[in-house]
Short mmCIF file of C-alpha atoms in Angstrom, two decimals:
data_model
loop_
_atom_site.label_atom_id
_atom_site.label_comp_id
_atom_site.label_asym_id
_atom_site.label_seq_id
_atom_site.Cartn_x
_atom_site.Cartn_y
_atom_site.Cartn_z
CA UNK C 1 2.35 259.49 51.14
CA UNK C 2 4.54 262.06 49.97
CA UNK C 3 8.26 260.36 50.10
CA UNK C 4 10.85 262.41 47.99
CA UNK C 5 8.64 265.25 46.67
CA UNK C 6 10.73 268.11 47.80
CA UNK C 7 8.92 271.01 46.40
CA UNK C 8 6.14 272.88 47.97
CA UNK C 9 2.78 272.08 46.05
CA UNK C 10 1.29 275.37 47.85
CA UNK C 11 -1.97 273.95 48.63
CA UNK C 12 -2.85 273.59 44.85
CA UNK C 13 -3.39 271.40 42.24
CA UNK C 14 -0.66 270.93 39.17
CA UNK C 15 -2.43 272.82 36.70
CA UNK C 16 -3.08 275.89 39.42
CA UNK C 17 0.15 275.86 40.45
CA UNK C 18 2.23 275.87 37.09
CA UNK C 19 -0.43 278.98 36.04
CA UNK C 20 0.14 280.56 39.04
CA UNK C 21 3.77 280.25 38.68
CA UNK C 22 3.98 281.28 35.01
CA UNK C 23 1.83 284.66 36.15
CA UNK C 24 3.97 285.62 39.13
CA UNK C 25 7.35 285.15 36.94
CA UNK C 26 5.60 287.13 34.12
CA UNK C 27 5.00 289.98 36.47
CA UNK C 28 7.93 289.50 38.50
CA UNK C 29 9.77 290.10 34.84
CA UNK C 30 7.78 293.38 33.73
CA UNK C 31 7.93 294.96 37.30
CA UNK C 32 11.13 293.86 38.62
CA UNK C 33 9.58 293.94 42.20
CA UNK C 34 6.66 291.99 43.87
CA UNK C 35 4.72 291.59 47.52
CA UNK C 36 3.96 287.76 47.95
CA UNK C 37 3.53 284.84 51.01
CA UNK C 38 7.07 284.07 51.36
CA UNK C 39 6.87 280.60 50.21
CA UNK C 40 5.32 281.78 47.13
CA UNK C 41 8.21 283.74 46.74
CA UNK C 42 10.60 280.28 47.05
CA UNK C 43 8.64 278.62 45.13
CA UNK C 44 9.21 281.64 42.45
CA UNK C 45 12.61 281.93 42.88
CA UNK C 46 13.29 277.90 42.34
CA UNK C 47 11.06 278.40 38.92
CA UNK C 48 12.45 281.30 37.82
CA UNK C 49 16.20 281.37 38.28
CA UNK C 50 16.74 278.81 35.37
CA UNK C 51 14.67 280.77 33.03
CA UNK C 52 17.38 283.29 33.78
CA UNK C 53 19.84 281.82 33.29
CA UNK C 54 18.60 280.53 29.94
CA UNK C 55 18.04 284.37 28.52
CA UNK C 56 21.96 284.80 28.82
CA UNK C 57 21.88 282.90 25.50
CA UNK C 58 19.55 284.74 23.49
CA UNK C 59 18.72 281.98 20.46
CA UNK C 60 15.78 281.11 19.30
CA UNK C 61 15.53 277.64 21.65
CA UNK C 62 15.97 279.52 24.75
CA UNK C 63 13.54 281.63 23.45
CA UNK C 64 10.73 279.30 22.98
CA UNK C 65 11.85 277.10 26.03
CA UNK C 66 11.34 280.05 28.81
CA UNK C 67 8.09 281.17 26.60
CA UNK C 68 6.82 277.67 27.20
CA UNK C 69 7.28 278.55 30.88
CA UNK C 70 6.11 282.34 31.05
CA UNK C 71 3.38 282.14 28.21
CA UNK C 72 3.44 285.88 27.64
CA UNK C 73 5.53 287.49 24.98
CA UNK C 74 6.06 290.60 26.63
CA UNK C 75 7.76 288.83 29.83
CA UNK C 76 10.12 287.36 27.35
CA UNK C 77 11.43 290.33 25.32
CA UNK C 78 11.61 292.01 28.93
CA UNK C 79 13.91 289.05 30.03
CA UNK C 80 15.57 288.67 27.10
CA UNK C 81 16.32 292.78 25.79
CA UNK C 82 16.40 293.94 29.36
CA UNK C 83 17.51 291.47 32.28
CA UNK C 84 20.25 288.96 30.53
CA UNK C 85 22.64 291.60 29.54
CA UNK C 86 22.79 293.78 33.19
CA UNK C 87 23.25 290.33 34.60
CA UNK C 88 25.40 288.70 31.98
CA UNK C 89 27.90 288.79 34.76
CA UNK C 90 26.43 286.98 37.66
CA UNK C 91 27.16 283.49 38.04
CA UNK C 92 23.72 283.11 39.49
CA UNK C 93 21.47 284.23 42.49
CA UNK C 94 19.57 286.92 40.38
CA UNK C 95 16.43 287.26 43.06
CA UNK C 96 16.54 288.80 46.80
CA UNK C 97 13.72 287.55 49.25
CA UNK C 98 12.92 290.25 51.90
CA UNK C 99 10.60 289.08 54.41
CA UNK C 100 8.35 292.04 55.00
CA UNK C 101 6.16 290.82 58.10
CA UNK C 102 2.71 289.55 58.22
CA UNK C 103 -0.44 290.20 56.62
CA UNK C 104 -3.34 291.73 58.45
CA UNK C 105 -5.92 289.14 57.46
CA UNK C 106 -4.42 285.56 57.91
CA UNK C 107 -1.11 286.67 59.16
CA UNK C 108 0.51 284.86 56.43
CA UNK C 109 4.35 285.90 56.32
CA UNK C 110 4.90 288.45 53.44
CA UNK C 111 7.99 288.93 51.12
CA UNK C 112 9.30 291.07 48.65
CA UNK C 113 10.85 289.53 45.78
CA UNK C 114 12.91 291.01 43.12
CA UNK C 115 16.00 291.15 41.05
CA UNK C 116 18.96 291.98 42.50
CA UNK C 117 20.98 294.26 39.60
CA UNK C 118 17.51 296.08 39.27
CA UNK C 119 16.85 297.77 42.88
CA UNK C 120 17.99 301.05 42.73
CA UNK C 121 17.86 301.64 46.80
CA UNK C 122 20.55 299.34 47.41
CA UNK C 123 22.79 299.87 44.70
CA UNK C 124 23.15 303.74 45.62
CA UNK C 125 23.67 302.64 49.01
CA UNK C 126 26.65 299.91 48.12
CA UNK C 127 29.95 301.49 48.25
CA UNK C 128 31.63 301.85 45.57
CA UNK C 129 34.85 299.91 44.81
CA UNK C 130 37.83 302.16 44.42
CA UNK C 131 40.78 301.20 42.09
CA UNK C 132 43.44 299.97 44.58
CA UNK C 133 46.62 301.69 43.12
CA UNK C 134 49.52 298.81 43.11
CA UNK C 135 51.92 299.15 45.90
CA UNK C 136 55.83 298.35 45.07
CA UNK C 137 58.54 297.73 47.72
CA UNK C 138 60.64 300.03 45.95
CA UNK C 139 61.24 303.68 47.08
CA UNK C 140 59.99 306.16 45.15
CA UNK C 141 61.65 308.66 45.80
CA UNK C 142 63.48 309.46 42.51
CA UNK C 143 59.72 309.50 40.80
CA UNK C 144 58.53 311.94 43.29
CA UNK C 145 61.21 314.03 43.38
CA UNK C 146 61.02 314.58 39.29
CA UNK C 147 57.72 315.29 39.41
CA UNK C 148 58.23 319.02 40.22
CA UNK C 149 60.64 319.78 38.90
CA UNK C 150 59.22 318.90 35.60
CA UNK C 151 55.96 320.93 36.65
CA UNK C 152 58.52 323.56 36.51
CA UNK C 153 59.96 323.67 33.39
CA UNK C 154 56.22 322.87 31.77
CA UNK C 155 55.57 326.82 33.27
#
């Protein structure tokens, strides 16, 4: 029986399924951007969104704890010198899931998974938030009606 074991084993055994894990964040890390079953992609998401969280403190624990979960140097550096400071900011929810469709062969349903500060598509297409100027109840006209005639005397 399987009472109270909320995750998703993925049809593998612990060993398989912590290596797969540790792979998929590792390239997840140094591409920004992968194709996966959707929930692979969950199960990503739910393993690496702490790890995330844990390079906005860059000390040597969190260092060795999310290498204990990647096992490959280069992931970490790339978390760690790239990823934690563009999302120092965000509070959390540092992956997107878009579902993609179905494969051709099984017609398993297919994601994309990636980092949300890191896909340039969508940030060009976000508007951009203009400075709302503050708005007073006071007239103004005195202020605008200085403001040429001290154009004037500047010429």
């Amino acid at each position: 029986m399987r009472h109270n074991k909320a995750f998703n084993h993925l049809g593998r055994k612990t060993g398989h399924r912590k290596a797969m894990l540790a792979n998929m964040a590792s390239s997840l890390v140094l591409h920004k951007r992968i194709e996966t079953t959707v929930a692979k992609a969950k199960a990503l998401r739910v393993y690496l969104e702490p790890l995330v969280t844990k390079s906005k403190e860059d000390s040597t624990h969190s260092r060795r704890i999310v290498f204990s979960y990647l096992k490959q140097k280069e992931a970490v550096s790339e978390l760690f010198r790239v990823i934690a400071p563009k999302i120092a900011d965000r509070p959390g929810g540092y992956l997107r899931i878009l579902k993609t469709g179905f494969r051709v062969g099984d017609a398993a349903e297919m994601a994309i998974i990636e980092f949300v500060d890191f896909n340039e598509a969508a940030l060009a297409a976000a508007p951009k938030k203009e400075a709302k100027k503050s708005s007073t109840r006071r007239s103004r006209g005195k202020k605008a009606a200085e403001a040429p005639a001290a154009e004037e005397k500047a010429e």
